[in-house]
PDB file of C-alpha atoms in Angstrom:
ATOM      1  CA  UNK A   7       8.261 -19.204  30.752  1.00  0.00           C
ATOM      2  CA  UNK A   8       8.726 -22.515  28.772  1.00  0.00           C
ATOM      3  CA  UNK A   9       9.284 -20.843  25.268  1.00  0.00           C
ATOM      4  CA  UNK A  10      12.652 -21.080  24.752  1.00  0.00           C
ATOM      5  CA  UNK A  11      13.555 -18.936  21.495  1.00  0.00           C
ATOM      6  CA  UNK A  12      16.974 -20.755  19.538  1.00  0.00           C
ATOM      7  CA  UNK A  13      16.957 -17.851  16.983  1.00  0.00           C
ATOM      8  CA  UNK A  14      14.704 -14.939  15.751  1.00  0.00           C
ATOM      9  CA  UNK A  15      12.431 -17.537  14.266  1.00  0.00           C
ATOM     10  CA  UNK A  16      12.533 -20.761  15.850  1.00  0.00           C
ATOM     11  CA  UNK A  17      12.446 -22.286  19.343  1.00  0.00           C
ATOM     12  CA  UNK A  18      10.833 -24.625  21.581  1.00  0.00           C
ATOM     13  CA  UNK A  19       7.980 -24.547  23.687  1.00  0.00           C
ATOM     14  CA  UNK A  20       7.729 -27.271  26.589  1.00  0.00           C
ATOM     15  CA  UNK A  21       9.833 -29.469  24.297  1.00  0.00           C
ATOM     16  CA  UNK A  22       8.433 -28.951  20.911  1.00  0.00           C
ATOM     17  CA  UNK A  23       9.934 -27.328  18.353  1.00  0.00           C
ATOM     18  CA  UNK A  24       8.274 -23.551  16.721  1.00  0.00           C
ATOM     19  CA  UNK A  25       9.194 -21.935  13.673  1.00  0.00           C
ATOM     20  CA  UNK A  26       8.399 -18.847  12.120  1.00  0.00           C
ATOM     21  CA  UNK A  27       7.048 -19.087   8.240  1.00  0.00           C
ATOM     22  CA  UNK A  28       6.243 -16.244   6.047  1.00  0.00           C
ATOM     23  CA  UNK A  29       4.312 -17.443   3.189  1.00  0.00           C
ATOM     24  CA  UNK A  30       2.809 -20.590   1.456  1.00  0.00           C
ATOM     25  CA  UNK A  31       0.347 -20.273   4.317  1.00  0.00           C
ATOM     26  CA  UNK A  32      -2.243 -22.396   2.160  1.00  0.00           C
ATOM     27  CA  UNK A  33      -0.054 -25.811   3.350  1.00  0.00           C
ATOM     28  CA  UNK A  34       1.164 -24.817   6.488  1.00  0.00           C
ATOM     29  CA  UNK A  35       0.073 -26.932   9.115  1.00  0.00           C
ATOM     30  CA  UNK A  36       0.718 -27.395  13.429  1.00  0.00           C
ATOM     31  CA  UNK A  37       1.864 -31.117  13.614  1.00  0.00           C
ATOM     32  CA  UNK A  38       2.483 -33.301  16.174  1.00  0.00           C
ATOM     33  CA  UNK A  39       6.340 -32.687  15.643  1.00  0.00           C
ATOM     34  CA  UNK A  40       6.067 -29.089  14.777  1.00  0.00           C
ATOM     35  CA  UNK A  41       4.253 -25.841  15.706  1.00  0.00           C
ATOM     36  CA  UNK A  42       3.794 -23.337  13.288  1.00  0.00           C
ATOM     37  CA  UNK A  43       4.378 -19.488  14.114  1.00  0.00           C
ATOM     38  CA  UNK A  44       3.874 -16.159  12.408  1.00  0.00           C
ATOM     39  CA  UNK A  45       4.707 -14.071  15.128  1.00  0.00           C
ATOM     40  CA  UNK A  46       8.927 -13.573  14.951  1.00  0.00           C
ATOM     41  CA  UNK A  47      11.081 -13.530  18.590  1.00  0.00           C
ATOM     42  CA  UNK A  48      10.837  -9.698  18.367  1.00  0.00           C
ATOM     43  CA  UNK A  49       7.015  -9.436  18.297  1.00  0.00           C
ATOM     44  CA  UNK A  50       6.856 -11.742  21.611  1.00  0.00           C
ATOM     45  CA  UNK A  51       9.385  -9.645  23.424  1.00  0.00           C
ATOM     46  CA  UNK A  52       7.074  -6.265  22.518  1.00  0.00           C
ATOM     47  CA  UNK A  53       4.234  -8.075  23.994  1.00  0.00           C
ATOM     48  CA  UNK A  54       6.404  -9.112  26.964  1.00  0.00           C
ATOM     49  CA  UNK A  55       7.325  -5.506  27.782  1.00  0.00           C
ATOM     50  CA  UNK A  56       4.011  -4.372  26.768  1.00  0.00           C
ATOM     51  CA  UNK A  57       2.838  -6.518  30.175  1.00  0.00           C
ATOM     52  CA  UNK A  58       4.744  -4.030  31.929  1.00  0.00           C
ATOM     53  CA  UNK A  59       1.488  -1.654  31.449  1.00  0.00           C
ATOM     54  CA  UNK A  60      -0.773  -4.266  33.718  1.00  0.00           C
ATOM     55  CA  UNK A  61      -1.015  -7.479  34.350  1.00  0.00           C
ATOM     56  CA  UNK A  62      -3.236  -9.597  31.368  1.00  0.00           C
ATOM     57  CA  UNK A  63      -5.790 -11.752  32.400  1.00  0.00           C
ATOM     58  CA  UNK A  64      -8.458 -11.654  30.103  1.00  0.00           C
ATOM     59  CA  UNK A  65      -7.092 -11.757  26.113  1.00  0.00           C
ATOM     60  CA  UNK A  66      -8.813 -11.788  22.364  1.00  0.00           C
ATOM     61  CA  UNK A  67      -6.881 -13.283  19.540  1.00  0.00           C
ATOM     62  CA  UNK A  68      -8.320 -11.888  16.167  1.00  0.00           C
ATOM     63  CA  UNK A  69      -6.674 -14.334  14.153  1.00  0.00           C
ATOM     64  CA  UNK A  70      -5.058 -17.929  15.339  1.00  0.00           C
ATOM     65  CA  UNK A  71      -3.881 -19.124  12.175  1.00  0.00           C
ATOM     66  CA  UNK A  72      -2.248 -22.583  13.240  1.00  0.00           C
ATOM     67  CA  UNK A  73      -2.682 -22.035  16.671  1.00  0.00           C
ATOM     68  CA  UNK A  74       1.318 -21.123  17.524  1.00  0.00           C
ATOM     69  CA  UNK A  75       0.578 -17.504  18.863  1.00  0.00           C
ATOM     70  CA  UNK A  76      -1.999 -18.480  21.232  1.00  0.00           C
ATOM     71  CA  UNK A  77      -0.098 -21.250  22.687  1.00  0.00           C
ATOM     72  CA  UNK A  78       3.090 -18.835  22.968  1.00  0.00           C
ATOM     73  CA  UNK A  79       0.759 -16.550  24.749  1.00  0.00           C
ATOM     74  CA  UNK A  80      -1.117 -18.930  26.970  1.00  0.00           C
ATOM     75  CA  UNK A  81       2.736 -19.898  28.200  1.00  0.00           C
ATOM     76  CA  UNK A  82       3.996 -15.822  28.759  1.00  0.00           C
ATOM     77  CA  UNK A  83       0.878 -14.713  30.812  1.00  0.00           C
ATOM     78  CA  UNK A  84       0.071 -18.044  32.606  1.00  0.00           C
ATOM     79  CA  UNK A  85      -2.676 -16.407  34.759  1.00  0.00           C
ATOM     80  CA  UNK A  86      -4.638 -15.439  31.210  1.00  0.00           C
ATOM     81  CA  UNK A  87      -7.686 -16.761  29.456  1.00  0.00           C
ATOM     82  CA  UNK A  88      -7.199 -16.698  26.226  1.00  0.00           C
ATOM     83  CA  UNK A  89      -9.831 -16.529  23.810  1.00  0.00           C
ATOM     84  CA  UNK A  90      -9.123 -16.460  19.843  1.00  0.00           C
ATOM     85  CA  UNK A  91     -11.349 -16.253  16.723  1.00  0.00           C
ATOM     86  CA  UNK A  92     -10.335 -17.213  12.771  1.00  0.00           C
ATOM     87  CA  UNK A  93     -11.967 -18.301   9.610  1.00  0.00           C
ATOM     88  CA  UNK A  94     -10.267 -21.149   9.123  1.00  0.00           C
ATOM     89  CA  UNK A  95     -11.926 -24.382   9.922  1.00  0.00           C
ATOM     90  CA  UNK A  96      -9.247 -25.488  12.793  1.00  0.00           C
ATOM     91  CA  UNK A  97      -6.645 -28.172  13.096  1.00  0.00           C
ATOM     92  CA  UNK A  98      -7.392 -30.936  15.610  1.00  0.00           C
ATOM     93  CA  UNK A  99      -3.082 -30.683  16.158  1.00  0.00           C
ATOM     94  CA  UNK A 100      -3.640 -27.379  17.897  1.00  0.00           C
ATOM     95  CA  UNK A 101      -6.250 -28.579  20.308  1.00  0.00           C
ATOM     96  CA  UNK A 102      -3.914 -32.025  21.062  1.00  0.00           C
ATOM     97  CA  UNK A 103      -1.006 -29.640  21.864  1.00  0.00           C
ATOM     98  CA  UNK A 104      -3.081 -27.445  24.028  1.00  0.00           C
ATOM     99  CA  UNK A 105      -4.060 -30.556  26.278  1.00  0.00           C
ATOM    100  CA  UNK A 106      -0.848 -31.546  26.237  1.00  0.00           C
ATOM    101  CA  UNK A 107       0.489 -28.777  27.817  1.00  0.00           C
ATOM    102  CA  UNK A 108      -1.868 -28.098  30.085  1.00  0.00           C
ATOM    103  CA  UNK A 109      -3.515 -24.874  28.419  1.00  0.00           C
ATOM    104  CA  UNK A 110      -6.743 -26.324  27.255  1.00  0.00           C
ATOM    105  CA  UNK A 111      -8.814 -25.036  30.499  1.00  0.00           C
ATOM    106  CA  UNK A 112      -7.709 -21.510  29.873  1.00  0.00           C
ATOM    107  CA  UNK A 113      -7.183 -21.318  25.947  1.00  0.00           C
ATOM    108  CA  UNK A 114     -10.708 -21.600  23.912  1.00  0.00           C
ATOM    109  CA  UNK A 115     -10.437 -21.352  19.834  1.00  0.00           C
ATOM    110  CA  UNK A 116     -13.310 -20.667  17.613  1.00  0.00           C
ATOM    111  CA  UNK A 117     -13.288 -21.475  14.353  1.00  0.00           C
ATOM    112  CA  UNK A 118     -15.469 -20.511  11.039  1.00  0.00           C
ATOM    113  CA  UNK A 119     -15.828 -16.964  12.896  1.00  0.00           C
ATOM    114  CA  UNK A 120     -15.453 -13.864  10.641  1.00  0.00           C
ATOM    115  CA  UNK A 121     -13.695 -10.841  11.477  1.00  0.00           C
ATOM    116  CA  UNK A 122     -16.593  -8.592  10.620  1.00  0.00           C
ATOM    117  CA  UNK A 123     -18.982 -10.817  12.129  1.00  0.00           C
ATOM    118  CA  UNK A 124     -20.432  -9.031  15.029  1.00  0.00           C
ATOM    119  CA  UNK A 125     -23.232 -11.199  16.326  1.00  0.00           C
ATOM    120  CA  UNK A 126     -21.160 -14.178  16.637  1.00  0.00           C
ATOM    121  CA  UNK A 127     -18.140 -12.112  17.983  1.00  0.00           C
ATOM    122  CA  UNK A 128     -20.633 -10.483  20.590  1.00  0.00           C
ATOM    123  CA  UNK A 129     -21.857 -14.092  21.340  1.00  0.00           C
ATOM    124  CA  UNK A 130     -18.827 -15.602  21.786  1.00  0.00           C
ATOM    125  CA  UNK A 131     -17.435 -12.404  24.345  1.00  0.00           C
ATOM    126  CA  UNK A 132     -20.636 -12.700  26.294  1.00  0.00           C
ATOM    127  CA  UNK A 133     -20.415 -16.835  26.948  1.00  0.00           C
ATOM    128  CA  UNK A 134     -16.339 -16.420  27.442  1.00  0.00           C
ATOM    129  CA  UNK A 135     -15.825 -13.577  29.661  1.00  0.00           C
ATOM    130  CA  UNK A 136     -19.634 -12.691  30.864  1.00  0.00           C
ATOM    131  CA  UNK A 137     -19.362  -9.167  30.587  1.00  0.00           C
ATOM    132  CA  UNK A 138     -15.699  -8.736  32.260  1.00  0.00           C
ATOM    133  CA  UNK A 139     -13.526  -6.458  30.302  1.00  0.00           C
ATOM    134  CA  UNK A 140     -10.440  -7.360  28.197  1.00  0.00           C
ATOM    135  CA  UNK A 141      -6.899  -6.376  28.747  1.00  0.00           C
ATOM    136  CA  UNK A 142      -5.803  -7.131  25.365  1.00  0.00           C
ATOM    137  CA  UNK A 143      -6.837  -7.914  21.621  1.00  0.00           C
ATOM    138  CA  UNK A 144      -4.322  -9.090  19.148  1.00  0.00           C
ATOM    139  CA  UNK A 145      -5.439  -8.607  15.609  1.00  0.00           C
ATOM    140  CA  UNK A 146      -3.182 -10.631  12.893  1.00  0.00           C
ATOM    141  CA  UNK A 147      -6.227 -11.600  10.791  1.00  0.00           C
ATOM    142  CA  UNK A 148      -7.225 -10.477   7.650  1.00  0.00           C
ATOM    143  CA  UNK A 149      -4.799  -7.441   7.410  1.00  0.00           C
ATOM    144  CA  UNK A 150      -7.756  -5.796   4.887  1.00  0.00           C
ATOM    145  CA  UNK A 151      -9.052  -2.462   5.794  1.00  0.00           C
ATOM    146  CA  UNK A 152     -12.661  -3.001   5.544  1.00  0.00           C
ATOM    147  CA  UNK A 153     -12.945  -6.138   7.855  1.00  0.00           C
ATOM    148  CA  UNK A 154     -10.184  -4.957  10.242  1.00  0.00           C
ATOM    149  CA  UNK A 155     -12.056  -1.561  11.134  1.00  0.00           C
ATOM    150  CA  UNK A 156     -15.596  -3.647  11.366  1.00  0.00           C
ATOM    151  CA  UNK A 157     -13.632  -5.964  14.365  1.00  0.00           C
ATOM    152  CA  UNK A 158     -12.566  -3.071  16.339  1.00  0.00           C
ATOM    153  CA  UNK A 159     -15.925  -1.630  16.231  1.00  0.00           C
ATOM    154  CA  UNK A 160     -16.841  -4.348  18.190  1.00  0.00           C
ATOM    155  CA  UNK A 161     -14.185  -4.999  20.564  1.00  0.00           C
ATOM    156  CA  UNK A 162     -12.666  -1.939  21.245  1.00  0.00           C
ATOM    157  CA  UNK A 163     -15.435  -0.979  23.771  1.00  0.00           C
ATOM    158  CA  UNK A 164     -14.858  -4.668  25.650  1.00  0.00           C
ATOM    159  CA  UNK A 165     -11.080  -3.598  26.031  1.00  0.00           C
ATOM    160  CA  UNK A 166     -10.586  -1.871  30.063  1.00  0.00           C
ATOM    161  CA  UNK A 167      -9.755   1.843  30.218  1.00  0.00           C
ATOM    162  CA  UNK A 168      -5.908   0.962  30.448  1.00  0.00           C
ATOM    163  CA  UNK A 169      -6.007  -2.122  28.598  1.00  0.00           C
ATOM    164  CA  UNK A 170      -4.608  -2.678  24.716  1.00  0.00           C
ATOM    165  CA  UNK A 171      -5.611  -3.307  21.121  1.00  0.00           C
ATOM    166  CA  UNK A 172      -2.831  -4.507  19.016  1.00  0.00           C
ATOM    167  CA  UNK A 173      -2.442  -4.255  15.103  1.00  0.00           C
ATOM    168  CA  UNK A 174      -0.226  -6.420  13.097  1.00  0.00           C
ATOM    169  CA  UNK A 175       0.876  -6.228  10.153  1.00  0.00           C
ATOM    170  CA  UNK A 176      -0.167  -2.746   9.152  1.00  0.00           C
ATOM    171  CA  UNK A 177       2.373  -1.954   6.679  1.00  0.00           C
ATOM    172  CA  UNK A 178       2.344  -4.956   4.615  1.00  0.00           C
ATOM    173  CA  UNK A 179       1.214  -3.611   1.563  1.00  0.00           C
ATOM    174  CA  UNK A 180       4.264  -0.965   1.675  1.00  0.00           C
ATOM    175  CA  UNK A 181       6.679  -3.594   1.801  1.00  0.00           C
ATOM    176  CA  UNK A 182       9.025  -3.299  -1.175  1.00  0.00           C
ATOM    177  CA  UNK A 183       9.310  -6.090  -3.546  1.00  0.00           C
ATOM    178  CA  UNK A 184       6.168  -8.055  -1.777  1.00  0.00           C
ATOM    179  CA  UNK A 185       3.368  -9.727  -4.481  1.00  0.00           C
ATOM    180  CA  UNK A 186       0.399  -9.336  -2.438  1.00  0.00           C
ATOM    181  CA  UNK A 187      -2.791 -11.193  -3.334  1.00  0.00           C
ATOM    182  CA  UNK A 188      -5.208  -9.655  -5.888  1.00  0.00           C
ATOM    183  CA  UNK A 189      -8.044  -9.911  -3.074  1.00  0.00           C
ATOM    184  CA  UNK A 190      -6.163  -7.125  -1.552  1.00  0.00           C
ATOM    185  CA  UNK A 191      -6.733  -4.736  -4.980  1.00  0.00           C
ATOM    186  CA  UNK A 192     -10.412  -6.580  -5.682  1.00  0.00           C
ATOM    187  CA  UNK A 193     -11.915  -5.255  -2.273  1.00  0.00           C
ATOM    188  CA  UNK A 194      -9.809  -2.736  -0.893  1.00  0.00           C
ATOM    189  CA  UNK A 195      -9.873   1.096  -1.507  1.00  0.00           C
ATOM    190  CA  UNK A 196      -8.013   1.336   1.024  1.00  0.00           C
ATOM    191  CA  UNK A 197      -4.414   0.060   2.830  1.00  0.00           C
ATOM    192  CA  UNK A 198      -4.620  -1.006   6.569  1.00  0.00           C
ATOM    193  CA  UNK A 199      -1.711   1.847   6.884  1.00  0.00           C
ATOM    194  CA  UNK A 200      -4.871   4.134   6.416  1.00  0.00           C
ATOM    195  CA  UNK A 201      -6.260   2.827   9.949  1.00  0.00           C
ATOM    196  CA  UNK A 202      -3.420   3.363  11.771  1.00  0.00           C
ATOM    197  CA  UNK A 203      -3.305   7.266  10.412  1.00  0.00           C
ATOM    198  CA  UNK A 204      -7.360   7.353  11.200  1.00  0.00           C
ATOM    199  CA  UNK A 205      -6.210   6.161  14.641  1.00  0.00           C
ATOM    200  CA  UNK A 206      -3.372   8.606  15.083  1.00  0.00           C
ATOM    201  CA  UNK A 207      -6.267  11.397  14.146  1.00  0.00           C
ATOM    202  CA  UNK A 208      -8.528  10.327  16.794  1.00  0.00           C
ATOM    203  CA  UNK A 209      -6.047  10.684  19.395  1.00  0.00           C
ATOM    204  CA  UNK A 210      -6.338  14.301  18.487  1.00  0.00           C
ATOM    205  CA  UNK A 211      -9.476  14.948  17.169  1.00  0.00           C
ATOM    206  CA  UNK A 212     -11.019  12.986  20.621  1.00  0.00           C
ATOM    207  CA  UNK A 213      -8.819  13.858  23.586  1.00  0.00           C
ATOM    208  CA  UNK A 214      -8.352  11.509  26.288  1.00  0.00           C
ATOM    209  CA  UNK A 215      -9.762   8.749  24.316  1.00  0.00           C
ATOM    210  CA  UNK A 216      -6.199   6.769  23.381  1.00  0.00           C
ATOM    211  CA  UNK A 217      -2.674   6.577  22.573  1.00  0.00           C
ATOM    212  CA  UNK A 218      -0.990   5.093  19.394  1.00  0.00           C
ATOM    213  CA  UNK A 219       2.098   3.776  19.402  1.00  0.00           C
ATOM    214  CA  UNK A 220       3.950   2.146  16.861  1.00  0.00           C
ATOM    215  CA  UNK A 221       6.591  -0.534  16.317  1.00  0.00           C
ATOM    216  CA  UNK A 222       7.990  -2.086  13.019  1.00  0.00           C
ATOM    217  CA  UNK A 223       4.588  -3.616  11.862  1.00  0.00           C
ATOM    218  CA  UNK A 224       3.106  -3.214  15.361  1.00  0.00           C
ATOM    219  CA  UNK A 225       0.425  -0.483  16.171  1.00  0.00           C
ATOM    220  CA  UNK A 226      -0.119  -0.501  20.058  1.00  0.00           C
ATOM    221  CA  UNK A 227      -3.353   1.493  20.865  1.00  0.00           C
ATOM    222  CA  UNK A 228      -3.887   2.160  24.600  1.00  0.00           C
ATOM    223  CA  UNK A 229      -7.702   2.899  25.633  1.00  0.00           C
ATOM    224  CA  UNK A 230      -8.277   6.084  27.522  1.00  0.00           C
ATOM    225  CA  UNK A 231     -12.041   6.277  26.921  1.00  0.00           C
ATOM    226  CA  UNK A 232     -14.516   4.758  24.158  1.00  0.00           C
ATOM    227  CA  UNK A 233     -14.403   5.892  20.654  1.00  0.00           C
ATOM    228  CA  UNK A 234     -16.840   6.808  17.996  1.00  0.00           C
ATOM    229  CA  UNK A 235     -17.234   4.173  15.303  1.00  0.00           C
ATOM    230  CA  UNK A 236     -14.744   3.717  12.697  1.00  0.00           C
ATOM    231  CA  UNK A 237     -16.870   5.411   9.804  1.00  0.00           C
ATOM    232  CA  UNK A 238     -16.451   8.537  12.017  1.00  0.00           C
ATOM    233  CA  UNK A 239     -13.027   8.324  13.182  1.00  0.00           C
ATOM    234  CA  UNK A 240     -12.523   7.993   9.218  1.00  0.00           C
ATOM    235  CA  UNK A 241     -13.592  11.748   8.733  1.00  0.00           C
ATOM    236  CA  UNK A 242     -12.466  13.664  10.831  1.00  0.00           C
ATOM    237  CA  UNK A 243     -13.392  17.547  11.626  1.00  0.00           C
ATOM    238  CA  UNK A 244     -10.005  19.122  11.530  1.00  0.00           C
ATOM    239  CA  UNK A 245     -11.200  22.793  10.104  1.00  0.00           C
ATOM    240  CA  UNK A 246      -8.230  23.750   7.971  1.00  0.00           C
ATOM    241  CA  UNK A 247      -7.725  19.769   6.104  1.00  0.00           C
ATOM    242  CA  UNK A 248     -10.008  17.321   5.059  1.00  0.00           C
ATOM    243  CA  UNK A 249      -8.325  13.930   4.948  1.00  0.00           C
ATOM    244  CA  UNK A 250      -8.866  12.068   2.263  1.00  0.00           C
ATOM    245  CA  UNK A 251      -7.109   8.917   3.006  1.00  0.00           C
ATOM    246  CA  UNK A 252      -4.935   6.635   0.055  1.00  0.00           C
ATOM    247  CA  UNK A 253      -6.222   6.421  -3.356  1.00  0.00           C
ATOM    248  CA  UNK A 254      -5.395   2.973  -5.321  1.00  0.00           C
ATOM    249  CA  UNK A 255      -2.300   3.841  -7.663  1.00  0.00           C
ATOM    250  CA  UNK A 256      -3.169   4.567 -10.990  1.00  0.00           C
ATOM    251  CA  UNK A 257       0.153   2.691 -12.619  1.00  0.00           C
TER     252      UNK A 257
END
């Protein structure tokens, strides 16, 4: 690998410097000089390890932000295509980097693409991989509960019995002391925590269909077998309990 990581959040990558930012997203920008990150040392090395499982050759990014993750990826798994999605309207910087280093044959952003949209996410799966299935997706999008489920509706059946679905981020709204934006309370009846529990159910409730493991702010769900859709995974028939999921707080 080229990434060479200085501290937990900055490094270099085939010369140029990375850094880690948490916040002001709204003016963060990849430069020529700079690349900007929101994935910290630690989540690279679980992805690293997480290799150990198979070899990836055939990866979804649900969220690209400024571009740093999938260039940090396209240097760890050098015999991957790397495909990544976001609703942001790109940053020509990203694509100059890309070429520089040599990852633009392999490494194909889309921008303008919605989370939750599934015709142009189908689209874009059929023209990029032409029906070959995924080894991994890496969701760090929009962290909300309604749009996250819609995505893996749709790619969770691309993904190869064996092959991964990564969540990050799930906890955020149970960090203490964070201001979270009020889209999150406009839209949301429910946290993203609530998807991970709804996950952890469905290994139960549908044997043999995955495992859920979990990291700080990293849910790792290996496909056994295809799942029902999310609005059924969401109630599940457990006999003695209903789940009812989160309720917003009343104070």
């Amino acid at each position: 690998m080229e990434q060479i990581w200085l501290s937990e959040d900055h490094g270099t990558l085939r010369g140029v410097p990375f850094r880690f930012h948490n916040g002001n997203y709204e003016n963060l920008r990849t430069t020529a000089d700079e690349i900007v990150v929101l994935k910290r040392r630690f989540f690279m090395e679980n992805y690293r390890a997480l290799a150990a499982h198979g070899p990836v050759r055939r990866m979804l990014e649900v969220g690209v932000f400024q571009g740093g993750s999938s260039l940090l990826f396209a240097d760890m798994f050098p015999e991957a295509k790397i495909v990544g999605i976001d609703w942001n309207q790109g940053n020509p910087e990203i694509q100059a980097h890309l070429e520089r280093m040599g990852y633009a044959d392999r490494v194909k952003l889309y921008w303008g693409v919605s989370q939750d949209d599934r015709a142009r996410i189908e689209g874009i799966l059929r023209a990029e991989f032409e029906g070959e299935p995924l080894d991994w997706v890496v969701d760090d999008c929009s962290h909300l509960y309604s749009y996250t489920t819609k995505s893996f509706d749709v790619v969770y059946p691309h993904i190869r019995r064996g092959g991964f679905y990564a969540l990050e981020d799930w906890g955020c709204v149970h960090k203490l002391g964070r201001a979270l934006p009020a889209y999150f309370f406009e839209t949301e009846q429910k946290p993203l925590s609530a998807m991970v529990l709804e996950l952890a159910m469905a290994a139960v409730c549908y044997p043999q269909s995955c495992e859920l493991s979990l990291t700080f702010q990293q849910a790792f769900v290996r496909k056994l077998n295809d799942l029902p859709p999310f609005e059924q995974l969401a109630r599940p028939q457990s006999g003695a309990f209903d789940w009812v999921g989160f309720r917003p707080a009343t104070s």
